[in-house]
Coordinates of C-alpha atoms and ligand atoms in Angstrom, one line a residue:
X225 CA 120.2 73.5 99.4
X226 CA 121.7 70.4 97.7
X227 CA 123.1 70.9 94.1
X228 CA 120.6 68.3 93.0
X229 CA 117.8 70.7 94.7
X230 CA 118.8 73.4 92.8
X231 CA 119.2 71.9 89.9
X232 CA 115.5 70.6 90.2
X233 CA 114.0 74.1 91.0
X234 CA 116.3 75.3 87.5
X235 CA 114.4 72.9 85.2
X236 CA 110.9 73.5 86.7
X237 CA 111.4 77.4 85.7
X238 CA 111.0 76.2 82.5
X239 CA 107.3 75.1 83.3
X240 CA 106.3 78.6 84.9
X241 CA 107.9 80.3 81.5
X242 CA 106.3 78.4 79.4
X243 CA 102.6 79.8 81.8
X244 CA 103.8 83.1 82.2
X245 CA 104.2 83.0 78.0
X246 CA 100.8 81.5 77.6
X247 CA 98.9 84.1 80.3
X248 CA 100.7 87.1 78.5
X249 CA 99.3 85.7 75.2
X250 CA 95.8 85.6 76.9
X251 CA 95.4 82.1 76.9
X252 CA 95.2 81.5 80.6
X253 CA 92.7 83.3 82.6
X254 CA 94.0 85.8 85.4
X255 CA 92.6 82.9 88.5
X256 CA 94.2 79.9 86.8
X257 CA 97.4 81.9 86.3
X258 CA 97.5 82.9 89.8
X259 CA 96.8 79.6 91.7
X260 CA 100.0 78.7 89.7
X261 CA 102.3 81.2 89.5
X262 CA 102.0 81.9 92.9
X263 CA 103.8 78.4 93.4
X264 CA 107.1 80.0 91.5
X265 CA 107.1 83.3 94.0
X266 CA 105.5 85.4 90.8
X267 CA 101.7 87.1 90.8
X268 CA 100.6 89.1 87.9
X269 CA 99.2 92.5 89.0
X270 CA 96.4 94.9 88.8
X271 CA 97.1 96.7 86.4
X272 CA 99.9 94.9 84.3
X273 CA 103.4 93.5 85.2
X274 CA 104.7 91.4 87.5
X275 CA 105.7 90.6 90.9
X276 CA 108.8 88.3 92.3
X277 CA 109.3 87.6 95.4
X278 CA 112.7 87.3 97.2
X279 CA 112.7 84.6 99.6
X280 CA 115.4 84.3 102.1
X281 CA 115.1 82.5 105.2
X282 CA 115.1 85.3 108.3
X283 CA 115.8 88.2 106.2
X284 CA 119.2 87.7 105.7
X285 CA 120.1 89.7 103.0
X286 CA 123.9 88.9 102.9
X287 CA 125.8 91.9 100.5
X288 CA 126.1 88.5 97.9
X289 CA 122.8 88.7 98.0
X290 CA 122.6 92.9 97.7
X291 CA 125.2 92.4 94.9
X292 CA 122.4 91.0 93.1
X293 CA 119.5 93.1 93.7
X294 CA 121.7 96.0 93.0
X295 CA 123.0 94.5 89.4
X296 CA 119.1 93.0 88.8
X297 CA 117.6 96.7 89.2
X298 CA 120.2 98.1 86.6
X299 CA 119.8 95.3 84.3
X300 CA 116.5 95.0 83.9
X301 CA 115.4 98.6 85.3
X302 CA 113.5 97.7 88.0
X303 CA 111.7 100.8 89.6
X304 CA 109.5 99.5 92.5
X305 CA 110.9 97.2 95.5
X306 CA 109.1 96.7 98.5
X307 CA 110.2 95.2 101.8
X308 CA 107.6 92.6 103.1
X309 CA 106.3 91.6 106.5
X310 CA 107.1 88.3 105.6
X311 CA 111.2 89.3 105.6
X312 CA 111.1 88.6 101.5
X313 CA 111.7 91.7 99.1
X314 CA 109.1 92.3 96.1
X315 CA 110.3 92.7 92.5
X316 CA 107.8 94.8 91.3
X317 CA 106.9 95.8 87.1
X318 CA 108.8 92.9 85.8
X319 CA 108.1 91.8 82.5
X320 CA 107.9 88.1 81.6
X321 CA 111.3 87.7 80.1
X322 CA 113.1 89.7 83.1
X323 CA 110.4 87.6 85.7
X324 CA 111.7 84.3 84.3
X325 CA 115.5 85.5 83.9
X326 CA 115.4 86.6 87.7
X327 CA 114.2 83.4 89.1
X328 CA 116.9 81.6 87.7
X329 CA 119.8 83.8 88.6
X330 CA 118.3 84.6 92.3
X331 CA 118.9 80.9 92.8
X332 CA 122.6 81.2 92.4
X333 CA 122.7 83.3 95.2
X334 CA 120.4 80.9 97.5
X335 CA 117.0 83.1 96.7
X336 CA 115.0 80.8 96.1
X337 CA 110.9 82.4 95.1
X338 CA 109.8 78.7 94.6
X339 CA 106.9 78.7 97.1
X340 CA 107.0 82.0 97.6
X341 CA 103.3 82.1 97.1
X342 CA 100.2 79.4 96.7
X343 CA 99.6 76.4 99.4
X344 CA 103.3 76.2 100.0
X345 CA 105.7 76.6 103.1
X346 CA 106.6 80.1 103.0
X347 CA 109.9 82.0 104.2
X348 CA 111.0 81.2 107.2
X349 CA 111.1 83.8 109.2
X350 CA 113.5 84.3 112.5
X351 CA 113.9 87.7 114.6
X352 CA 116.1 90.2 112.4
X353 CA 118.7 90.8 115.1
X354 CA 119.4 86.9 115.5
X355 CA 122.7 87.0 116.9
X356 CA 123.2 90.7 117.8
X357 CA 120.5 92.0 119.5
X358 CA 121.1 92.5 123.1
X359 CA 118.0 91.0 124.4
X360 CA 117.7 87.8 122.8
X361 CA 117.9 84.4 124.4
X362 CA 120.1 82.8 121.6
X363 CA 121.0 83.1 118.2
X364 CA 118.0 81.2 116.2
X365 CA 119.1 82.0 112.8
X366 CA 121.3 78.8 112.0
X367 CA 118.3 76.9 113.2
X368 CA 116.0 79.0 111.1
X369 CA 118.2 78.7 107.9
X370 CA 118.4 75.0 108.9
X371 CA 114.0 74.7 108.5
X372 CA 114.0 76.7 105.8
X373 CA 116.3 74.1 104.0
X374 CA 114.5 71.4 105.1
X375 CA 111.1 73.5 103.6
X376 CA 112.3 74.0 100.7
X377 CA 112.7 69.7 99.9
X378 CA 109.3 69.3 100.4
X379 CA 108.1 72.3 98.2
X380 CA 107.9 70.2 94.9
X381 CA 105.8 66.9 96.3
X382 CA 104.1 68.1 99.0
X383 CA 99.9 68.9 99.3
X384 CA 98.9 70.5 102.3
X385 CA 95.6 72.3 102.0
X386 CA 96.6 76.2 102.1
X387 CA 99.9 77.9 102.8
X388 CA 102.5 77.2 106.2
X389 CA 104.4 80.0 108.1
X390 CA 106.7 78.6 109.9
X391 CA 108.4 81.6 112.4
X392 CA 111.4 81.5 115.0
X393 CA 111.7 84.0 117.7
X394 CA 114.6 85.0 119.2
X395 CA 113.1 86.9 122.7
X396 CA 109.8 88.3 124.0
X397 CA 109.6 91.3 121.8
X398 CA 108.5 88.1 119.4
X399 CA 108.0 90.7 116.3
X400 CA 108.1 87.6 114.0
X401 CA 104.8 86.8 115.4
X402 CA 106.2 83.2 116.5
X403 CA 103.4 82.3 119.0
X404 CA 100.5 83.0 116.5
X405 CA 101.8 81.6 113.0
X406 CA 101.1 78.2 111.8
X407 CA 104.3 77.0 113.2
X408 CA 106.1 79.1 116.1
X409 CA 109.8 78.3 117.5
X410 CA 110.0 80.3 120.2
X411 CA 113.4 80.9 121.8
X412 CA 114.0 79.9 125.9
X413 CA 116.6 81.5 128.5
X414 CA 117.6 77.8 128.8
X415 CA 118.6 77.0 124.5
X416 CA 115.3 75.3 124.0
X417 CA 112.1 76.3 122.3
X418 CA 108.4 76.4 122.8
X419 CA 106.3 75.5 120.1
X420 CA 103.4 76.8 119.2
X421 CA 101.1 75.6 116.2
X422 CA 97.7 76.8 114.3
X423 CA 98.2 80.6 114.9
X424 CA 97.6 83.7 112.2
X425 CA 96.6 86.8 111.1
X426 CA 94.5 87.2 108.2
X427 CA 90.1 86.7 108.2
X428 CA 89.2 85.3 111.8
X429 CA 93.2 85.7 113.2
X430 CA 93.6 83.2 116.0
X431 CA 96.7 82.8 118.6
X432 CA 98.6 80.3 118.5
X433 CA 98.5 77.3 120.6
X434 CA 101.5 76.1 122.8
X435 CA 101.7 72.1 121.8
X436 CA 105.0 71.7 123.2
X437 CA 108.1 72.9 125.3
X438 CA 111.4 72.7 125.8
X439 CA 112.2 71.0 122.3
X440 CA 116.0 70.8 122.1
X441 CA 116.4 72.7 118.4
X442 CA 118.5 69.3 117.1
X443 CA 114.7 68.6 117.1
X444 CA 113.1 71.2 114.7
X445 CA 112.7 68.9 111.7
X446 CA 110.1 66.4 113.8
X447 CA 108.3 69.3 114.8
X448 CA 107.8 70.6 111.8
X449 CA 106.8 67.0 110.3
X450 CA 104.7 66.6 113.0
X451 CA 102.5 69.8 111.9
X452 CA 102.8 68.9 108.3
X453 CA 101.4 65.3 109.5
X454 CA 98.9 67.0 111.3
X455 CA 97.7 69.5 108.7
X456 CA 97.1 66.9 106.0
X457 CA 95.5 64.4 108.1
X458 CA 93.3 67.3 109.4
X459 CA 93.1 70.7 107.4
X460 CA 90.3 71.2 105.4
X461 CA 90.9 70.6 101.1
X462 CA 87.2 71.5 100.3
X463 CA 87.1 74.9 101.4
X464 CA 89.7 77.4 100.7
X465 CA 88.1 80.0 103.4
X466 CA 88.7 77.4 106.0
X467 CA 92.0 75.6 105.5
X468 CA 94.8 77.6 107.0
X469 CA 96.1 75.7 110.1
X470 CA 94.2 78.5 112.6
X471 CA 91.3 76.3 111.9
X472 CA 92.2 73.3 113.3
X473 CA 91.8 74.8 116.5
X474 CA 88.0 74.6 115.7
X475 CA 87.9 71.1 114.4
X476 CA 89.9 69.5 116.6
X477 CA 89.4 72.0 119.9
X478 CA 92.9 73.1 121.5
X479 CA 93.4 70.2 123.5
X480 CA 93.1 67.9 120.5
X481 CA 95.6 69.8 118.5
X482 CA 97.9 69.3 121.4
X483 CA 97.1 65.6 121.8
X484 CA 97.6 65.0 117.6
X485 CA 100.7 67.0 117.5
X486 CA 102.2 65.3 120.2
X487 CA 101.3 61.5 118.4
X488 CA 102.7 63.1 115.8
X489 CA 105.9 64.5 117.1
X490 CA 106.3 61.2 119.2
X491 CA 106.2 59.3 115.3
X492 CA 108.6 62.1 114.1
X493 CA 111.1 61.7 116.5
X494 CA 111.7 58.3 115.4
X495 CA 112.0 59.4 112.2
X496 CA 113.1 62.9 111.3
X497 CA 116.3 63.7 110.8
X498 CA 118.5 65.6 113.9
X499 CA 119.6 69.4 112.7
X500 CA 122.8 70.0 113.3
X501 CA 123.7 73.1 112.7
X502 CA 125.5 76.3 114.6
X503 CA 125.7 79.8 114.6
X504 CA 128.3 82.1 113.0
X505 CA 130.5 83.8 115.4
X506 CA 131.4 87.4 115.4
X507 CA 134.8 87.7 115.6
X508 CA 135.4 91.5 114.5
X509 CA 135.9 94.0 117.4
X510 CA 136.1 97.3 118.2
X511 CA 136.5 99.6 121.0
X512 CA 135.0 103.3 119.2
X513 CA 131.6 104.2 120.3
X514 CA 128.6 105.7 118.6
X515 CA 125.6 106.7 119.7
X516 CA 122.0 108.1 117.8
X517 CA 118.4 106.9 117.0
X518 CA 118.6 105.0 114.6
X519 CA 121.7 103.5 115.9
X520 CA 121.4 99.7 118.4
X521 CA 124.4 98.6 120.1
X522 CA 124.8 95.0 119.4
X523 CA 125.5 92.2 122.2
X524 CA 129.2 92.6 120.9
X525 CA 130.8 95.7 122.5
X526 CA 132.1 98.1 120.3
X527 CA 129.4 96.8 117.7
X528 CA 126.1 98.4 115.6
X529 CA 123.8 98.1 113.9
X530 CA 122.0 100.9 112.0
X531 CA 118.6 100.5 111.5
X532 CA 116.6 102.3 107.8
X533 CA 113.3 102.6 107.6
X534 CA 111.9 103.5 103.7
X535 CA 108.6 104.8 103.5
X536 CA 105.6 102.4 103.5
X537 CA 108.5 99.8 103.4
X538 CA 108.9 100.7 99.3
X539 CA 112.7 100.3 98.9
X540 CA 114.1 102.9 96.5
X541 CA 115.5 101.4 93.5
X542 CA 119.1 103.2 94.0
X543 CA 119.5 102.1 97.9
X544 CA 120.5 98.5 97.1
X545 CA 123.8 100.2 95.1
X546 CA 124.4 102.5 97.5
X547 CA 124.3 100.0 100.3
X548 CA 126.4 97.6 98.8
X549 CA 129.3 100.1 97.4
X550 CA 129.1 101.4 101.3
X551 CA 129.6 97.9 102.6
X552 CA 131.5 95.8 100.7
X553 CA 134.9 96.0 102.6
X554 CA 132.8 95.9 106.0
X555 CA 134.0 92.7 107.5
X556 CA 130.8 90.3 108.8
X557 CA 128.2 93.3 107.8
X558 CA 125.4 92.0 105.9
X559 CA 121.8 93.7 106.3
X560 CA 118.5 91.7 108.0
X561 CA 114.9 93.0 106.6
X562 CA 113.0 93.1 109.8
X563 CA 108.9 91.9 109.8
X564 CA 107.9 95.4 110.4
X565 CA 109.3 96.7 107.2
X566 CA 113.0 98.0 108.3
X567 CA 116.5 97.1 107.3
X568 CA 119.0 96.0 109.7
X569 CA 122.9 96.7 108.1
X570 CA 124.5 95.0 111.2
X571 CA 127.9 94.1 112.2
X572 CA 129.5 97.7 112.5
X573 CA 132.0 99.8 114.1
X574 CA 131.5 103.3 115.3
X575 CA 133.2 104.5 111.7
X576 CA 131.4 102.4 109.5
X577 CA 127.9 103.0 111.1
X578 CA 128.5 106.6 110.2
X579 CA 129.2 105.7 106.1
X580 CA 126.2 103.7 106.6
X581 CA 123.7 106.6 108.1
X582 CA 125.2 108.5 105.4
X583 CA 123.7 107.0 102.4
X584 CA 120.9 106.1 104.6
X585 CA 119.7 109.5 105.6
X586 CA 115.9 109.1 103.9
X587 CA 115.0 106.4 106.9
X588 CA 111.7 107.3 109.1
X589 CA 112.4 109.0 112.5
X590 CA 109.2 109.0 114.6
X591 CA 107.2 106.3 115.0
X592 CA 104.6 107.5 113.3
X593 CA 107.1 107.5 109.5
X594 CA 108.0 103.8 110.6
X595 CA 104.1 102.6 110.2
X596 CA 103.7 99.6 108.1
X597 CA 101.9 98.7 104.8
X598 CA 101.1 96.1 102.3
X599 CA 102.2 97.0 99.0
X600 CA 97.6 98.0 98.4
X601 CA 95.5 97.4 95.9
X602 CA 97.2 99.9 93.0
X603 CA 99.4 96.5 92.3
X604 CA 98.0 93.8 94.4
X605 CA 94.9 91.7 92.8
X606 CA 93.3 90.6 96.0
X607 CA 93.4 94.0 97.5
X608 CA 90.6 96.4 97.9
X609 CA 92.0 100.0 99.2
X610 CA 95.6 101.4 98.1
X611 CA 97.2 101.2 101.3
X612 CA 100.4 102.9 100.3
X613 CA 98.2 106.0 99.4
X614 CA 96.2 106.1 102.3
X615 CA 100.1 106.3 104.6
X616 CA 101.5 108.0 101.5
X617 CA 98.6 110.8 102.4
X618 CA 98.5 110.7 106.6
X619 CA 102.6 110.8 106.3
X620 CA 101.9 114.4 104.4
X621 CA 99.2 115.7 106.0
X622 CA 101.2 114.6 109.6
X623 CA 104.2 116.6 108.1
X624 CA 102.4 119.7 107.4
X625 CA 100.8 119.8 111.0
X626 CA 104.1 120.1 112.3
X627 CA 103.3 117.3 115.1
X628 CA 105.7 116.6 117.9
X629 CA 108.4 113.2 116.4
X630 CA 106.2 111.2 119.5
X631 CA 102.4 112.0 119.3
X632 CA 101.5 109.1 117.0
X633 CA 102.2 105.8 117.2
X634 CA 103.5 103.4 114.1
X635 CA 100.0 102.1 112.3
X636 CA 99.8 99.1 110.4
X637 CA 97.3 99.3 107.2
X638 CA 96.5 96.5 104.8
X639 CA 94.7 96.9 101.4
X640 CA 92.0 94.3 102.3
X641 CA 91.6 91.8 105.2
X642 CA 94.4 89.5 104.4
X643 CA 96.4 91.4 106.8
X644 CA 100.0 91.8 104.9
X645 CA 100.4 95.2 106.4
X646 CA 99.5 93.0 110.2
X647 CA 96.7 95.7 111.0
X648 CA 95.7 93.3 114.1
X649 CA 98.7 93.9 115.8
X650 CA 99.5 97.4 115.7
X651 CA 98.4 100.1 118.3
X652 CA 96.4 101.6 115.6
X653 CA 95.6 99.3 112.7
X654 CA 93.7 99.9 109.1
X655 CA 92.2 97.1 107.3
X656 CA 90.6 98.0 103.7
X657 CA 87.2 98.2 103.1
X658 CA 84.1 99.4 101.7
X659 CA 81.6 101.9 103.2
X660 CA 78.1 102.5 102.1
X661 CA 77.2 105.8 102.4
X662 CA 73.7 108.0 101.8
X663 CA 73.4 104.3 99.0
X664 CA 77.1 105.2 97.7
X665 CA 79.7 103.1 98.2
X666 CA 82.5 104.5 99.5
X667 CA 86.6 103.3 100.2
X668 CA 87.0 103.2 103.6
X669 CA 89.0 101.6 106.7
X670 CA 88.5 99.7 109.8
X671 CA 89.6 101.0 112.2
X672 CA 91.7 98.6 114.7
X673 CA 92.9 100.0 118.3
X674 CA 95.4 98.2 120.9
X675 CA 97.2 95.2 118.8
X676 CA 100.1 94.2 120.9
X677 CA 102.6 91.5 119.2
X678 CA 104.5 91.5 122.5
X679 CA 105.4 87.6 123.7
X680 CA 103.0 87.2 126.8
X681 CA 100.9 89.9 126.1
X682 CA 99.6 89.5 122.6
X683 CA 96.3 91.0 121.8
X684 CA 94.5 91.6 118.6
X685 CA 93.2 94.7 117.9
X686 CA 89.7 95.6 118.9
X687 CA 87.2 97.2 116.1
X688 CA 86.7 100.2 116.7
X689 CA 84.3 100.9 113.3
X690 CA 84.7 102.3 109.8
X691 CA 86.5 105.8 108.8
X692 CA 86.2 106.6 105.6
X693 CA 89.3 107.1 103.8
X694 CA 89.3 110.8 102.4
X695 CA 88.2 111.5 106.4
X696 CA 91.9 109.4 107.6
X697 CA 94.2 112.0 107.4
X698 CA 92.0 114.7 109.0
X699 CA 91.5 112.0 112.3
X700 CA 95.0 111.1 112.5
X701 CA 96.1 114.6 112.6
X702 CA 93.2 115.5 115.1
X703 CA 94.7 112.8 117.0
X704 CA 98.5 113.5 117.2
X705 CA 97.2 117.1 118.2
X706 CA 95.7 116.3 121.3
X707 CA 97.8 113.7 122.6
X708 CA 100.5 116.1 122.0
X709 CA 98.7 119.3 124.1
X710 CA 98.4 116.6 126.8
X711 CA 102.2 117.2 127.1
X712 CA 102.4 113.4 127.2
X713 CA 103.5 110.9 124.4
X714 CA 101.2 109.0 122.7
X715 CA 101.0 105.3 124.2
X716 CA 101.4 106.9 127.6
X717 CA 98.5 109.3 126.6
X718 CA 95.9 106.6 125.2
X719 CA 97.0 104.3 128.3
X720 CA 95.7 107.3 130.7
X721 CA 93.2 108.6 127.9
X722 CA 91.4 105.5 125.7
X723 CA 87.8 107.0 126.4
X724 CA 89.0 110.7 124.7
X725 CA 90.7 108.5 122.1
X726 CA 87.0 106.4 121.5
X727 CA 85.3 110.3 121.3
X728 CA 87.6 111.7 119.6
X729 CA 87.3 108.5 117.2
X730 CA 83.4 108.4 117.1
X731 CA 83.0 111.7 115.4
X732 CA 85.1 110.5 112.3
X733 CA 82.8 106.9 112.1
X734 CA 80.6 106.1 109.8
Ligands
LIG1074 S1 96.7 92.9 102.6 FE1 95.4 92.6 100.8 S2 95.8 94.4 99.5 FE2 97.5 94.2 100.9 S3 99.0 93.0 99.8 FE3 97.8 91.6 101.1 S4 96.3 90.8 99.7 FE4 97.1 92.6 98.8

């Protein structure tokens, strides 16, 4: 970011103090606060307070960057963090002084919350192991970092007609969901990237369609004025309901997109300017070895990263401390937040991963403590069903049947069909709801089964009907159970089983 960018996002904190002051003195109304606050990063919630969001550009939460989450929470007693699928971290029970204070001093350390909300371009997200992991093609953070930059000078002028995602993947495993957001980078063997446009989760989630291949990644910046060209020209400004990019793919058909994006890109590469940019090496070495669950050796011999997993992704308020004061002196360690709701501290040796599973010993095991969630309706406006509380109850009733660490799978729930907790894609997925039951209305859940985020075989999951809430717990454990007296685990139980799974599932329907 440019000095003179940051100097621009300063002064317009000054606007979004002066609406924060004016909504907290009940002279705004909650809908008109939103659609702008949500412009600054900042949504008031539920039931008082507010949220910030933390962008940063592929999770990269560099220990500058932990320094200042760890000082924020003791300055301004922050009790509630929460890790996002969309790789930002969630300030949560701010006041207005300590909302506006934070935004300012999260931009010296390149945080920038300034479109972290509304019909803006949103964090760019890249694969958390960018440059590590053992599997990838190439390292896309640089390029990734170097989008993000360019996002973030168009935040202030530009009008598109609902929010942009813009994703890079690294490799197939493709959790940043590159080939089904609005704007996909997806990583080749060969250093280029396929590009895939008008993709998402959310009401009526659509996969993304490829528009084109093999774009050297000098080229990024075209691309992504080529789907900014196309979105205005041909997203939809009347109707909220209808605007993300997904539903271009019905205006224009899939073969249109591809022949407007490509006019466009053609115009764009005339244009756009060429990224230049290039990855970080790792220079530190090591020959000790370590080995464990929640321990991935890197593409760097003698290098790890530890992976910590916090409940419902709800990061406690003391782990940003401990972390830091346990990595400070770690050469080229910094820690990546991960779509599904885990932190990555990466770049260790065998001696420092094991001072880093110290203070990290509250992390998830099994699958089934890794499942994802949006932060539910308790805090978030929109949301219809506490999400946290329905995991926060299946994680205790899973615990007191004792159930083997492999007879459930991770499940993703969200608090209402916007899909923050990515319910479509998980083997098992919960979307909030309501039920009427016997005339009462009741809180219930969708049930989703068979998402699969998985580059070449992405499928979202298939509605299986409606559980009511209080009933969740009671399936879930039902379920474990008799995937585990199969003898098998679970995936390789429902792959051999999915019509016990569909009975066992009926009796709990409503
Ligand atoms: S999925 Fe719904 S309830 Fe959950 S955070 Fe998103 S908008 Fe809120």
């Amino acid at each position: 970011m440019t000095p003179e960018l940051k100097e621009q996002m300063r002064s317009d904190i000054s606007l979004f103090a002066e609406k924060i002051r004016a909504f907290e003195a009940g002279e705004v109304d909650k809908k008109a606060y939103k659609g702008f606050s949500g412009g600054f990063g900042s949504y008031a919630q539920r039931n008082g307070g507010n949220m910030l969001r933390l962008r940063m550009a592929g999770g990269r939460l560099t220990k500058e960057r932990l320094a200042f989450l760890a000082d924020s929470i003791e300055t301004y007693s922050i009790d509630r963090l929460k890790l996002t699928t969309c790789q930002t971290i969630q300030f949560h029970n701010l006041n207005a002084d300590a909302t506006i204070d934070l935004m300012e001093k999260a931009l010296e350390v390149g945080i920038v919350t300034r479109g972290g909300g509304g019909d803006f371009p949103r964090n760019t997200m890249a694969s958390p192991l960018s440059g590590i992991g053992q599997e990838e093609y190439f390292d896309v953070l640089p390029w990734a970092e170097g989008a993000a930059d360019y996002l973030l000078t168009l935040v202030r002028d530009i009008h598109m007609p609902r929010k942009l995602k813009v994703a890079f993947s690294s490799g197939p495993d493709n959790i940043t969901h590159a080939t089904f957001r609005d704007l996909g980078f997806v990583a080749r063997r060969d250093g280029t990237f396929d590009v895939y446009c008008a993709g998402g989760l959310g009401p009526n989630p659509r996969l993304g369609v490829k528009v084109a291949e093999k774009i050297s990644p000098a080229d990024i910046i075209a691309c992504i004025d080529a789907m900014i060209s196309v979105f205005t020209q041909f997203g939809n400004y009347e109707n909220r309901a209808k605007a993300r990019t997904r539903y271009l793919q019905d205006t224009l058909g899939a073969d249109g997109l591809k022949a407007e994006f490509s006019k466009a890109l053609s115009s764009a590469l005339q244009t756009s300017p060429k990224l230049d940019v290039h990855p970080e090496p790792v220079t530190k070495t090591s020959e000790e070895t370590i080995s464990g669950p929640r321990i991935l050796p890197q593409k760097q011999p003698g290098l790890y990263t530890v992976s910590y997993h916090p409940a419902g992704g709800n990061l406690p308020a003391d782990k940003p401390r401990q972390l830091y004061d346990t990595i400070r002196d770690m050469p080229q360690t910094e820690c990546r937040i991960s779509p599904d709701e885990t932190l990555y501290i990466i770049n260790l040796t065998a001696s420092e991963a094991e001072k880093v599973l110290a203070v990290t010993s509250d992390s998830a095991v099994t699958p089934f403590q890794h499942s994802v969630s949006c932060i539910g309706a308790s805090i978030c406006q929109q949301g219809v069903r506490d999400s946290q509380a329905l995991l926060a109850s299946m994680l205790e009733a899973v615990e007191e049947a004792g159930l083997p660490d492999n007879a459930l799978p991770t499940v993703h729930i969200s608090g209402c069909p916007s899909s923050c907790g990515t319910q479509q894609i998980g083997t098992l997925g919960f979307q909030g709801g309501v039920k009427k039951v016997d005339g009462a209305v009741q809180p219930a859940y969708t049930l989703l089964l068979n998402g699969n985020e998985l580059q070449g075989s992405e499928a979202f999951g298939e509605t299986i009907g409606t559980i009511l809430q209080a009933s969740i717990p009671e399936f879930i454990v039902e379920l474990g159970r008799t995937a585990a007296a199969s003898g098998l685990d679970f995936s390789a139980w429902l792959e051999k089983h999915e019509d016990d799974f569909r009975s066992l599932a009926s009796k709990y329907l409503v």
